[in-house]
Structure formats: C-alpha cells, structure tokens
Short mmCIF file of C-alpha atoms in Angstrom, two decimals:
data_model
loop_
_atom_site.label_atom_id
_atom_site.label_comp_id
_atom_site.label_asym_id
_atom_site.label_seq_id
_atom_site.Cartn_x
_atom_site.Cartn_y
_atom_site.Cartn_z
CA MET A 20 114.68 39.00 69.60
CA GLN A 21 112.58 36.74 67.20
CA LEU A 22 109.37 38.35 66.55
CA ASN A 23 108.05 35.17 64.82
CA ASN A 24 108.29 33.22 68.34
CA PRO A 25 104.65 32.41 69.63
CA LYS A 26 105.55 33.25 73.15
CA HIS A 27 106.41 36.87 71.85
CA HIS A 28 103.16 37.31 70.03
CA ILE A 29 101.23 36.53 73.15
CA SER A 30 103.16 39.06 75.14
CA ILE A 31 102.65 41.81 72.52
CA THR A 32 98.94 41.02 72.09
CA LEU A 33 98.60 41.27 75.99
CA ILE A 34 100.48 44.42 76.25
CA SER A 35 98.48 46.00 73.41
CA SER A 36 95.17 45.09 74.85
CA ALA A 37 96.45 46.59 78.26
CA LEU A 38 97.23 49.85 76.59
CA ILE A 39 94.03 49.89 74.68
CA LEU A 40 92.24 49.68 78.04
CA LEU A 41 93.97 52.28 79.76
CA GLY A 42 91.46 54.82 79.13
CA CYS A 43 89.10 52.93 81.24
CA ALA A 44 88.40 53.48 84.92
CA VAL A 45 85.94 51.46 86.87
CA GLY A 46 83.57 52.68 89.50
CA PRO A 47 81.37 55.82 89.58
CA ASP A 48 82.47 59.26 88.46
CA TYR A 49 82.04 62.09 90.87
CA VAL A 50 78.98 64.42 90.12
CA PRO A 51 78.96 67.50 92.46
CA LEU A 52 75.51 67.72 94.46
CA THR A 53 73.15 70.51 93.20
CA THR A 54 71.75 73.34 95.09
CA GLN A 55 68.38 71.20 95.30
CA ASP A 56 70.20 68.27 96.73
CA LEU A 57 71.71 70.58 99.30
CA ASN A 58 68.15 72.24 100.13
CA VAL A 59 69.63 75.71 99.66
CA PRO A 60 66.99 78.27 99.63
CA ALA A 61 66.35 80.64 96.91
CA LYS A 62 66.83 84.05 98.94
CA TRP A 63 67.57 84.91 102.41
CA HIS A 64 64.59 85.35 105.02
CA ALA A 65 66.38 88.09 106.99
CA LYS A 66 66.86 91.70 105.63
CA LEU A 67 70.07 92.38 103.92
CA PRO A 68 71.85 95.40 105.08
CA HIS A 69 72.64 96.10 101.43
CA ASN A 70 72.56 94.36 98.03
CA GLY A 71 75.42 93.70 95.77
CA ASN A 72 78.41 91.55 95.40
CA ASN A 73 80.94 89.93 97.50
CA GLU A 74 84.08 91.77 96.46
CA GLN A 75 84.38 93.57 99.72
CA LEU A 76 84.91 90.15 101.68
CA ILE A 77 88.42 90.39 100.53
CA ASN A 78 90.29 91.77 103.72
CA TRP A 79 87.14 92.62 105.05
CA TRP A 80 88.34 94.00 108.49
CA GLN A 81 89.55 96.98 106.37
CA GLN A 82 85.82 97.90 105.94
CA PHE A 83 86.28 99.01 109.61
CA ASN A 84 88.72 101.93 108.81
CA ASP A 85 90.67 101.02 112.06
CA PRO A 86 94.47 100.80 111.40
CA THR A 87 95.17 99.20 114.68
CA LEU A 88 92.65 96.45 113.88
CA THR A 89 94.25 96.12 110.46
CA TYR A 90 97.77 95.83 112.11
CA PHE A 91 96.76 93.40 114.79
CA ILE A 92 95.03 90.92 112.03
CA GLU A 93 97.98 91.14 109.67
CA SER A 94 100.34 90.43 112.58
CA THR A 95 98.35 87.42 113.51
CA ILE A 96 98.25 85.89 110.14
CA ILE A 97 102.20 86.15 110.14
CA ASN A 98 102.68 85.08 113.75
CA ASN A 99 100.06 82.78 114.76
CA PRO A 100 101.21 78.93 114.78
CA THR A 101 97.65 77.83 114.06
CA LEU A 102 97.92 78.77 110.57
CA ALA A 103 101.56 77.22 110.49
CA GLN A 104 99.98 74.00 111.38
CA SER A 105 97.48 74.31 108.37
CA VAL A 106 100.21 75.01 106.11
CA ALA A 107 102.05 72.02 107.12
CA LYS A 108 98.90 69.93 106.40
CA ILE A 109 98.93 71.45 102.69
CA ALA A 110 102.60 70.45 102.30
CA GLN A 111 101.81 66.74 103.43
CA ALA A 112 98.93 66.73 101.05
CA GLN A 113 101.13 67.95 98.20
CA ALA A 114 103.84 65.18 98.94
CA ASN A 115 101.06 62.61 98.91
CA LEU A 116 99.88 63.76 95.57
CA ARG A 117 103.39 63.76 94.19
CA SER A 118 103.79 60.15 95.67
CA SER A 119 100.47 59.09 94.11
CA ASN A 120 101.57 60.60 90.49
CA ALA A 121 104.73 58.54 90.77
CA SER A 122 102.50 55.45 90.22
CA PHE A 123 102.00 56.48 86.67
CA TYR A 124 105.65 56.12 85.59
CA PRO A 125 108.13 53.02 85.19
CA SER A 126 110.39 52.29 88.30
CA ILE A 127 113.83 51.38 87.56
CA THR A 128 116.50 50.25 89.94
CA ALA A 129 120.18 49.26 89.69
CA SER A 130 122.04 47.07 91.52
CA GLY A 131 125.80 46.04 91.55
CA ASN A 132 128.29 43.90 93.36
CA ALA A 133 132.02 43.20 93.07
CA SER A 134 134.33 40.81 95.26
CA ALA A 135 137.70 39.18 95.41
CA GLN A 136 138.45 36.02 96.92
CA ASN A 137 141.30 33.43 98.00
CA ASN A 138 140.35 29.86 99.06
CA SER A 139 142.72 27.56 100.82
CA TYR A 140 142.46 24.16 102.45
CA SER A 141 145.10 22.17 104.34
CA GLY A 142 144.85 19.04 106.53
CA THR A 143 147.27 16.18 108.37
CA SER A 144 146.57 12.78 108.52
CA ILE A 145 148.54 10.32 110.58
CA GLY A 146 149.03 6.85 109.20
CA GLY A 147 149.31 3.48 110.78
CA ASN A 148 152.07 2.35 113.13
CA THR A 149 154.94 0.01 111.62
CA GLY A 150 157.02 -1.08 114.59
CA SER A 151 158.23 2.08 116.29
CA SER A 152 157.73 4.69 113.61
CA SER A 153 154.97 6.46 112.01
CA GLN A 154 153.98 8.15 108.72
CA ASP A 155 152.17 11.51 108.37
CA PHE A 156 150.17 12.51 105.33
CA ILE A 157 149.72 16.19 104.74
CA SER A 158 147.54 17.66 102.12
CA ALA A 159 146.70 21.18 100.70
CA ALA A 160 144.68 23.13 98.15
CA THR A 161 144.49 26.79 97.15
CA GLY A 162 142.49 29.00 94.78
CA GLY A 163 140.99 32.18 94.25
CA GLY A 164 139.31 34.82 91.81
CA SER A 165 137.30 37.77 91.20
CA SER A 166 133.73 38.48 90.36
CA TYR A 167 131.21 41.31 89.66
CA THR A 168 127.88 41.66 88.88
CA GLY A 169 125.54 44.46 87.63
CA GLY A 170 121.95 44.63 86.76
CA LEU A 171 118.72 46.73 85.90
CA ASN A 172 115.38 46.00 87.22
CA ALA A 173 112.34 47.90 85.80
CA SER A 174 108.64 47.41 86.56
CA TRP A 175 105.55 49.40 85.17
CA GLU A 176 102.04 48.93 86.47
CA LEU A 177 99.54 49.47 83.81
CA ASP A 178 96.55 51.39 85.12
CA LEU A 179 94.22 48.91 83.28
CA PHE A 180 91.08 49.69 85.44
CA GLY A 181 91.74 53.12 86.87
CA ALA A 182 93.14 52.16 90.26
CA ILE A 183 96.06 54.65 90.09
CA ARG A 184 93.98 57.44 88.51
CA ARG A 185 91.37 56.88 91.11
CA ASN A 186 94.01 57.21 93.97
CA THR A 187 95.46 60.37 92.47
CA GLN A 188 91.81 61.76 92.26
CA ILE A 189 91.52 61.14 96.19
CA TYR A 190 94.83 63.07 97.05
CA GLN A 191 94.01 65.78 94.55
CA ALA A 192 90.49 66.39 96.33
CA ARG A 193 92.34 65.92 99.79
CA LEU A 194 94.84 68.73 98.67
CA ASP A 195 92.01 71.04 97.75
CA ALA A 196 90.19 70.46 100.89
CA SER A 197 93.56 71.13 102.99
CA ILE A 198 93.72 74.44 101.16
CA SER A 199 90.03 75.11 102.02
CA ASP A 200 90.96 74.15 105.70
CA TRP A 201 93.68 76.61 105.79
CA ASN A 202 91.44 79.32 104.65
CA ASP A 203 88.79 78.18 107.22
CA ALA A 204 91.25 78.49 110.03
CA ARG A 205 92.58 81.71 108.90
CA ILE A 206 88.99 83.14 108.60
CA SER A 207 88.18 81.75 112.28
CA LEU A 208 91.51 83.28 113.47
CA VAL A 209 91.03 86.80 111.96
CA SER A 210 87.42 86.81 113.38
CA GLN A 211 88.81 85.59 116.95
CA VAL A 212 91.12 88.75 116.68
CA ALA A 213 88.49 91.25 115.59
CA ASP A 214 85.91 90.02 118.34
CA THR A 215 88.79 90.32 121.16
CA TYR A 216 89.75 93.81 119.67
CA VAL A 217 86.28 95.09 119.71
CA SER A 218 85.49 93.78 123.17
CA ALA A 219 88.85 95.50 124.53
CA ARG A 220 87.49 98.72 123.10
CA ALA A 221 83.91 98.18 124.66
CA CYS A 222 85.90 97.53 128.02
CA GLN A 223 87.80 100.89 127.53
CA SER A 224 84.18 102.63 127.03
CA VAL A 225 82.75 101.18 130.15
CA LEU A 226 85.85 102.19 131.98
CA MET A 227 85.47 105.76 130.75
CA ILE A 228 81.77 105.55 132.02
CA TYR A 229 82.96 104.69 135.40
CA GLU A 230 85.69 107.33 135.48
CA SER A 231 83.21 110.07 134.67
CA GLN A 232 80.83 108.75 137.27
CA PHE A 233 83.58 108.72 139.63
CA ASN A 234 84.67 112.39 138.96
CA SER A 235 80.81 113.18 138.98
CA ARG A 236 80.41 111.66 142.42
CA THR A 237 83.51 113.10 143.55
CA SER A 238 82.17 116.66 142.80
CA THR A 239 78.95 115.77 144.59
CA GLN A 240 80.62 114.55 147.48
CA LYS A 241 82.49 117.66 147.89
CA LEU A 242 79.33 119.65 147.67
CA THR A 243 77.65 117.32 150.07
CA GLU A 244 80.31 117.72 152.72
CA LEU A 245 79.85 121.65 152.28
CA GLN A 246 76.13 121.26 152.80
CA VAL A 247 76.53 118.97 155.90
CA THR A 248 79.09 121.63 157.26
CA VAL A 249 76.65 124.59 157.15
CA GLY A 250 73.81 122.30 158.31
CA VAL A 251 71.68 122.29 154.98
CA SER A 252 71.99 118.38 154.58
CA PRO A 253 72.20 115.50 157.17
CA ARG A 254 75.60 113.91 157.87
CA ALA A 255 74.11 110.52 156.48
CA ASP A 256 74.14 112.14 153.03
CA GLN A 257 78.01 112.65 153.50
CA GLU A 258 78.26 109.05 154.45
CA GLN A 259 76.34 107.75 151.67
CA GLY A 260 78.15 110.18 149.22
CA ALA A 261 81.74 108.59 150.42
CA GLY A 262 80.41 105.02 150.12
CA LEU A 263 79.15 105.81 146.37
CA VAL A 264 82.74 107.14 145.59
CA ALA A 265 84.43 104.28 146.95
CA GLN A 266 82.01 101.89 145.10
CA THR A 267 82.76 103.64 141.88
CA LEU A 268 86.53 103.49 142.40
CA SER A 269 86.22 99.77 142.99
CA ASN A 270 84.27 99.38 139.75
CA ILE A 271 87.24 101.13 138.04
CA GLU A 272 89.80 98.88 139.20
CA ASN A 273 87.71 95.93 138.34
CA GLN A 274 87.18 97.36 134.83
CA LYS A 275 90.94 97.87 134.61
CA GLY A 276 91.79 94.26 135.25
CA THR A 277 89.12 93.20 132.64
CA CYS A 278 90.81 95.43 129.85
CA LEU A 279 94.33 94.02 130.77
CA GLN A 280 92.91 90.43 130.20
CA TYR A 281 91.99 91.45 126.69
CA ASN A 282 95.33 92.95 126.09
CA ASN A 283 96.66 89.63 127.20
CA GLU A 284 94.75 87.68 124.72
CA LEU A 285 95.58 89.95 121.95
CA VAL A 286 99.43 89.32 122.72
CA ALA A 287 98.40 85.62 122.38
CA LEU A 288 96.77 85.89 119.30
CA THR A 289 98.91 88.55 117.46
CA GLY A 290 102.54 87.36 118.86
CA LEU A 291 103.24 90.89 119.51
CA LYS A 292 104.71 92.10 122.65
CA TYR A 293 102.60 93.41 125.31
CA ASP A 294 104.17 96.99 125.36
CA GLU A 295 103.31 97.39 121.62
CA ILE A 296 99.58 96.13 122.27
CA GLU A 297 99.34 98.63 124.99
CA THR A 298 100.64 101.37 122.93
CA LYS A 299 98.61 100.78 120.00
CA MET A 300 95.59 100.41 122.17
CA ALA A 301 96.13 103.93 123.60
CA LYS A 302 95.27 105.15 120.20
CA ASN A 303 91.41 105.69 119.34
CA TYR A 304 90.90 105.06 123.00
CA ALA A 305 87.36 103.33 123.72
CA GLN A 306 86.35 103.57 119.87
CA ILE A 307 84.41 100.71 118.98
CA PRO A 308 84.88 100.35 115.27
CA ILE A 309 81.83 99.83 112.70
CA PRO A 310 82.07 98.91 109.30
CA SER A 311 81.33 101.54 106.49
CA TYR A 312 79.36 99.11 104.41
CA LEU A 313 78.96 95.70 103.15
CA ASN A 314 77.44 94.17 99.94
CA ILE A 315 76.11 90.72 100.22
CA SER A 316 74.63 88.61 97.37
CA SER A 317 71.06 88.17 97.89
CA ILE A 318 71.47 84.62 96.39
CA PRO A 319 72.44 82.26 99.16
CA ALA A 320 73.97 79.70 96.84
CA LYS A 321 76.56 82.11 95.63
CA VAL A 322 77.35 83.10 99.35
CA ILE A 323 77.41 79.68 100.57
CA SER A 324 79.73 78.53 97.78
CA GLN A 325 82.55 80.89 99.00
CA ARG A 326 82.84 79.59 102.41
CA PRO A 327 85.92 77.41 102.96
CA ASP A 328 84.55 75.02 105.39
CA ILE A 329 81.75 74.30 102.78
CA SER A 330 84.52 73.93 99.88
CA SER A 331 86.59 71.33 102.14
CA ALA A 332 83.52 69.43 102.89
CA GLU A 333 82.45 69.30 99.05
CA ARG A 334 86.12 68.19 98.37
CA SER A 335 85.81 65.59 100.97
CA VAL A 336 82.87 64.10 99.09
CA ALA A 337 84.90 63.96 96.04
CA ALA A 338 87.93 62.28 97.62
CA ALA A 339 85.22 59.86 99.04
CA MET A 340 83.69 59.01 95.51
CA ALA A 341 87.20 58.58 94.15
CA ASN A 342 87.79 56.20 96.94
CA VAL A 343 84.99 54.17 95.74
CA GLY A 344 86.35 53.83 92.39
CA TYR A 345 89.76 52.88 93.78
CA ALA A 346 88.01 50.11 96.08
CA THR A 347 86.18 48.88 92.77
CA ALA A 348 89.28 48.82 90.76
CA ASN A 349 91.26 46.79 93.40
CA ARG A 350 88.68 43.81 92.68
CA TYR A 351 89.80 43.71 88.99
CA PRO A 352 93.13 42.12 87.57
CA SER A 353 96.16 44.11 87.65
CA ILE A 354 99.06 43.98 84.91
CA SER A 355 102.58 45.02 85.25
CA LEU A 356 105.49 45.08 82.81
CA THR A 357 108.69 43.90 84.23
CA GLY A 358 112.13 43.29 82.76
CA SER A 359 115.66 42.80 84.07
CA LEU A 360 119.06 42.85 82.60
CA THR A 361 122.19 41.05 84.28
CA ALA A 362 125.78 41.33 83.48
CA ASN A 363 128.56 39.05 84.96
CA GLY A 364 131.98 39.46 84.87
CA GLY A 365 135.55 38.35 86.53
CA THR A 366 137.45 34.97 86.63
CA ILE A 367 134.75 33.30 88.61
CA TYR A 368 131.80 34.07 86.27
CA ALA A 369 133.85 34.02 83.14
CA ALA A 370 131.87 31.36 81.68
CA GLN A 371 128.41 32.70 82.75
CA PRO A 372 127.06 35.01 79.97
CA SER A 373 124.86 38.26 80.82
CA SER A 374 121.13 37.65 80.88
CA TRP A 375 117.87 39.56 80.29
CA SER A 376 113.92 39.05 80.69
CA TYR A 377 111.08 40.86 80.09
CA GLY A 378 107.05 40.27 80.03
CA PRO A 379 103.80 40.92 81.60
CA ALA A 380 102.82 39.91 84.93
CA ILE A 381 99.03 39.63 85.96
CA THR A 382 97.59 39.70 89.30
CA LEU A 383 94.01 38.14 89.47
CA PRO A 384 92.18 38.17 92.75
CA ILE A 385 90.18 34.88 92.89
CA THR A 386 89.05 34.37 96.55
CA ASP A 387 89.60 36.44 99.44
CA GLY A 388 86.82 35.53 101.88
CA GLY A 389 84.76 38.77 100.67
CA TYR A 390 87.57 41.08 101.70
CA LEU A 391 87.54 43.35 98.56
CA ARG A 392 83.89 43.45 98.38
CA ALA A 393 83.61 44.49 101.86
CA GLN A 394 86.30 47.21 101.17
CA GLU A 395 84.03 48.57 98.42
CA SER A 396 81.12 48.52 100.50
CA LEU A 397 82.95 50.44 103.25
CA ALA A 398 83.78 53.06 100.40
CA TYR A 399 80.29 53.55 99.68
CA ALA A 400 79.38 53.82 103.38
CA GLN A 401 82.25 56.53 103.87
CA TYR A 402 80.88 58.43 101.00
CA ASP A 403 77.36 58.63 102.22
CA GLU A 404 78.99 59.90 105.54
CA ALA A 405 80.87 62.67 103.71
CA VAL A 406 77.76 63.70 101.68
CA ALA A 407 75.57 63.74 105.15
CA ASN A 408 78.36 66.05 106.69
CA TYR A 409 78.40 68.26 103.64
CA LYS A 410 74.78 68.67 103.80
CA SER A 411 74.86 69.45 107.52
CA LYS A 412 77.42 72.15 107.04
CA VAL A 413 75.53 73.97 104.48
CA LEU A 414 72.57 73.94 106.78
CA THR A 415 74.51 75.46 109.33
CA ALA A 416 76.12 77.95 107.08
CA ILE A 417 72.70 79.13 106.04
CA LYS A 418 71.64 79.31 109.75
CA GLU A 419 74.69 81.48 110.71
CA VAL A 420 74.11 83.91 108.01
CA GLU A 421 70.51 84.21 108.87
CA ASN A 422 71.36 84.75 112.61
CA ALA A 423 74.01 87.28 111.61
CA LEU A 424 71.64 89.27 109.64
CA VAL A 425 69.07 89.16 112.27
CA ARG A 426 71.70 90.42 114.83
CA ILE A 427 72.66 93.20 113.01
CA THR A 428 69.20 94.57 112.49
CA ALA A 429 68.22 94.00 116.03
CA ALA A 430 71.53 95.70 117.34
CA GLN A 431 71.02 98.85 115.09
CA LYS A 432 67.58 99.42 116.47
CA ARG A 433 68.76 98.71 119.81
CA GLU A 434 71.68 101.41 119.30
CA MET A 435 69.29 104.04 117.96
CA ALA A 436 66.97 103.54 121.27
CA ALA A 437 69.95 103.48 123.56
CA ASN A 438 71.34 106.76 121.89
CA ASP A 439 67.85 108.35 122.55
CA ALA A 440 67.92 107.13 126.22
CA VAL A 441 71.37 108.43 126.89
CA LYS A 442 70.61 111.83 125.44
CA ASN A 443 67.19 112.13 127.28
CA TYR A 444 68.52 110.60 130.71
CA GLY A 445 71.46 112.80 130.33
CA ASN A 446 69.47 116.14 130.05
CA TYR A 447 67.36 114.63 133.24
CA PHE A 448 70.63 114.18 135.31
CA ASN A 449 71.99 117.74 134.42
CA ALA A 450 68.31 119.18 135.61
CA MET A 451 68.60 117.04 138.80
CA ASN A 452 72.06 117.97 139.58
CA LYS A 453 71.33 121.67 139.24
CA LYS A 454 68.55 121.33 141.65
CA TYR A 455 70.87 119.50 144.21
CA GLN A 456 73.11 122.04 144.03
CA ILE A 457 70.91 124.53 145.26
CA GLY A 458 69.40 122.42 147.66
CA TRP A 459 66.05 121.47 145.88
CA LEU A 460 67.03 117.85 145.74
CA ASN A 461 68.12 115.18 148.14
CA LEU A 462 71.11 112.81 147.51
CA LEU A 463 69.14 109.87 146.93
CA ASP A 464 67.06 111.47 144.01
CA LEU A 465 70.27 112.49 142.43
CA GLU A 466 71.91 109.17 142.67
CA THR A 467 68.76 107.52 141.16
CA ALA A 468 69.18 109.83 138.14
CA ARG A 469 72.93 109.22 138.07
CA ILE A 470 72.47 105.54 138.00
CA ASN A 471 69.83 105.36 135.26
CA LEU A 472 72.10 107.61 133.07
CA VAL A 473 75.35 105.08 133.66
CA ASN A 474 73.02 102.29 132.91
CA TYR A 475 71.96 103.66 129.65
CA GLU A 476 75.34 104.64 128.73
CA GLN A 477 76.55 101.06 129.21
CA ASN A 478 73.68 99.88 127.38
CA LEU A 479 74.80 101.99 124.49
CA THR A 480 78.30 100.52 124.58
CA THR A 481 76.66 96.88 124.64
CA ALA A 482 74.64 97.65 121.61
CA LYS A 483 77.37 99.04 119.58
CA LEU A 484 79.49 96.19 120.58
CA GLU A 485 76.63 93.71 119.76
CA GLU A 486 76.36 95.38 116.32
CA THR A 487 80.04 95.03 115.67
CA GLU A 488 80.23 91.41 116.83
CA ALA A 489 77.24 90.93 114.47
CA TRP A 490 79.15 92.22 111.37
CA ILE A 491 82.02 90.21 112.31
CA ALA A 492 79.78 87.06 112.61
CA LEU A 493 78.49 87.87 109.26
CA TYR A 494 81.81 88.44 107.67
CA LYS A 495 82.59 84.98 108.93
CA ALA A 496 79.39 83.43 108.20
CA VAL A 497 79.43 84.31 104.38
CA GLY A 498 83.26 83.17 104.03
CA GLY A 499 85.00 86.45 104.78
CA ASN A 500 88.43 86.77 103.18
CA TRP A 501 87.85 83.72 101.11
CA ASN A 502 90.83 84.53 98.91
CA GLU A 503 93.19 81.73 97.80
CA SER A 504 95.53 84.02 96.17
CA GLN A 505 96.82 84.91 99.91
CA LEU A 506 97.98 81.17 100.14
CA THR A 507 100.77 81.87 97.40
CA LYS A 508 102.48 84.18 99.79
CA LEU A 509 103.45 81.63 102.26
CA THR A 510 106.20 79.07 101.57
CA ILE A 511 104.76 75.53 100.96
CA GLY A 512 106.55 72.59 99.29
CA SER A 513 106.13 72.02 95.77
#
C-alpha cells in the first residue's frame, strides 16, 4: 500500500472522522419520570396496619404460618405453565439483545469454489457432390482444466450517530420489562393460589357449621318425636322438625360440592394430584390462616417502586425513548468499512492474480417522501402512549393499596363484631334449647334462635375470609415477593 496516494489519504480521513464521532448519539436521552410527574402522594390516606420496611414481602405467604399453603404455592411456582411462558419470553428478549449487540462488531464471511472441467466439440459437414461420389468433412475440438477460488468479505458499520446503540438500549429495556413481567405473573399466580386456598378453608368452615346444625337439629327432632308421642307437642312440630333436618342435609351436600370445586381449582393451579390435595386439605381442617404481621412503608413512592408491573411500564417508557433516538439516527448518513480478498488458482485462472479491496461506504438518505420523518413522529407518539400507560398503572397501584388497607380495617372490625354476636347468640340458643327440653318453649322459637346463631357463625367465617383476602390483596398491591434473585433459580438462555 502506498500511503502517499491521495485516495488513501481521503479514506483515512473519512475513517478517522467517523471514529471520532462514534461517541455521539442523536436523539433525546432517557430521563426517568419523577414522583411529581407521576402524581404519587406523599403518604397513604388509609390507616397502615404497621409501620416499617418491606422486607417481609419476600415469600410473604410464609407470614400466614400455614405449611399447606406454603407447599401449594411452591408447587405452583414449579409446575404452573403460566410462569414457563414468561420464562420463554425472557429467553426471547435475551436473544434479541445478543443479536443487537452483535451489530457492534465486524462481520466476516468466507467463500470458496473448486471445479474441474473437460470441454469437447465434434461435427460433420457433407460437401458438394461430384458425379456419383460425395466428400465428408469431420472436425473435433477438445480441452479442459481445473480452477479454484477463495475469498473473504468483511464489513463493519460504524455507529456514527448511535443507531446501533439506541437499538441495543431498546432491547435491554425490553429484557428488563420481560423480567418484571415474569415477577408480575408470579405474584398474580401466587395470589390466586392463596385466594383459592383460603376460600377452600372458609368452605370447610361453613360445612362444619352445617354439620353442627344437622347434629343439633337431629337431637331436637328426637326430642320432638318423644314429646309428640307423650302428647306434649303437636304432630306438626314433628313434621316441621323432619323438614328442617332434611333441609340441613341438603345444605351439607351442596356445600361439599362447592368444596370439591375448590380442590379441583387447586389441582389446576398447583399441578399436584387430586389425592394429594385432598390429603393436605384434611390437615388444619376449616382453619382460615391470618398473617401474623406485616410492615409497609408509609411512603407510597417506596411501595409503588417495588411493584413489577410498574417497573415493567417504566422500562417500556425507556424502550420507547430509545426508539425515538433510533428513528432519529436513521435520518442521518451511515458509514460502513468494507473489504474483500479473493485468491484464484488452477490451470484455468493461472493467469489471473489474487485481488483485494477496502474502503468506506456511505449511505445518505436524500429523499424518501417523508418516510423517515414520519417514523420519527411515530416513535414520539409511541413514547407519549407509554408514558400515559405508566402514569395510569401508578394511579391504579395507589388505588389498590388504599383499597386493600381499607378492606383490612373494615374486615377486622367486622370480625370483632361477629365474634361478639356468635358468643351472645350461642348463649341465647343454649338457654332457649334448655327451655325447649323442659317444654317451656315451642319449636318455632327454638329454630329462630338456631337460625340466628348459624347466620352469625357464617358471618364470622365470611369476616375472617374477607380479612385474609384483604391481606392477600395488600401483598399483591404493594408488589409482594418482588424478588429478582428467585429468577436465577430458573433455567433461562444466556
């Protein structure tokens, strides 16, 4: 190479200038929105159950101190296909990011060809007639040889205006969002299992109430039959008592069917066999778990920031902003360094020497009918849409936390009142039952007292269920189990 060749000086100048400009990236850089931009309040309006930090959100279901619930949730995390779909999406995002990173490096390809050939030609020509004879002319040509060629082609696009960097930023943000989506799917699934489990326990509790009512009415019916026999009570009381026993038995069978449906739902969620679900549910029968305690930060911004759906929305905003830069960079020239080397050989190409070439190539958009500008405008509009979605999710998150806090407070007060009612009506029913046994009370008054007791026992069960469901909703609302370290335990492409 002769460095004093003017063409070489021009190439070197262009390459040097391009390398100097490699640090530039056109388009706006991403700046995260502030809590003021997102209208996050300074404190919660609803009363917090406790003050403190969020450390207990890691594996929050352990706060219920229920081994069966913990086992079901851990089985769900392992077996449920919903999470497998999220993991697959993370692997796809990782592959896209690796593909984008590859654009930073030169591309080199090799090619080769070898052949051998043998050419021949033959023909016959019939000359003119001279008398009765003719003369034939036959000609033939043969030839052949071998050849081979080999070559290398290289190209390297200089990221002069940051198009490659912006594209990489897009895929990195999308990868971050997919990880957050995995966490969000995990939290939703865990919450669904917990809700189904506590509903199944509440179903067992109501079933126990009906069974207790059945035993009580059966005992009353035996006494009523005896009273009818001795003429103390009319036969109508006996018929009414028999009808009430049959009604209670019907309620029991209906409630059993409902409980079996909850078991079936747990099978679908956890991936466990029905027999195992049934065996596990037989332990701690009808016990609705209540968490021992929970600390929640009094600063909403800290709580909201740990929600994976909020994190995913924020990463989508970052990806949209990077896409604006990518669309802007596409309106600028692009420069690539290209080179090739070709080697020839064989008898056919013996006289053709090897060759090489190198130099920059520039692509400059001149006119496209406004297409590139339209793409840039589209990217800005998509960014605005992502910001609006981000703000909407933040407001929804704040509402969900506030509602969950209100539900907990209301359920706790309702449970206290229901406890008092069950205690009082239990004493009242016992007193009325004693009067009935000695004949001082008719069956209708006794059943009125019994129905009131059963209703308040069911109300107490409902209040306990609502409190537990409110706790679960609160865990979910504040981003329960927002723990990326759990993701490393899964097999994801690298």
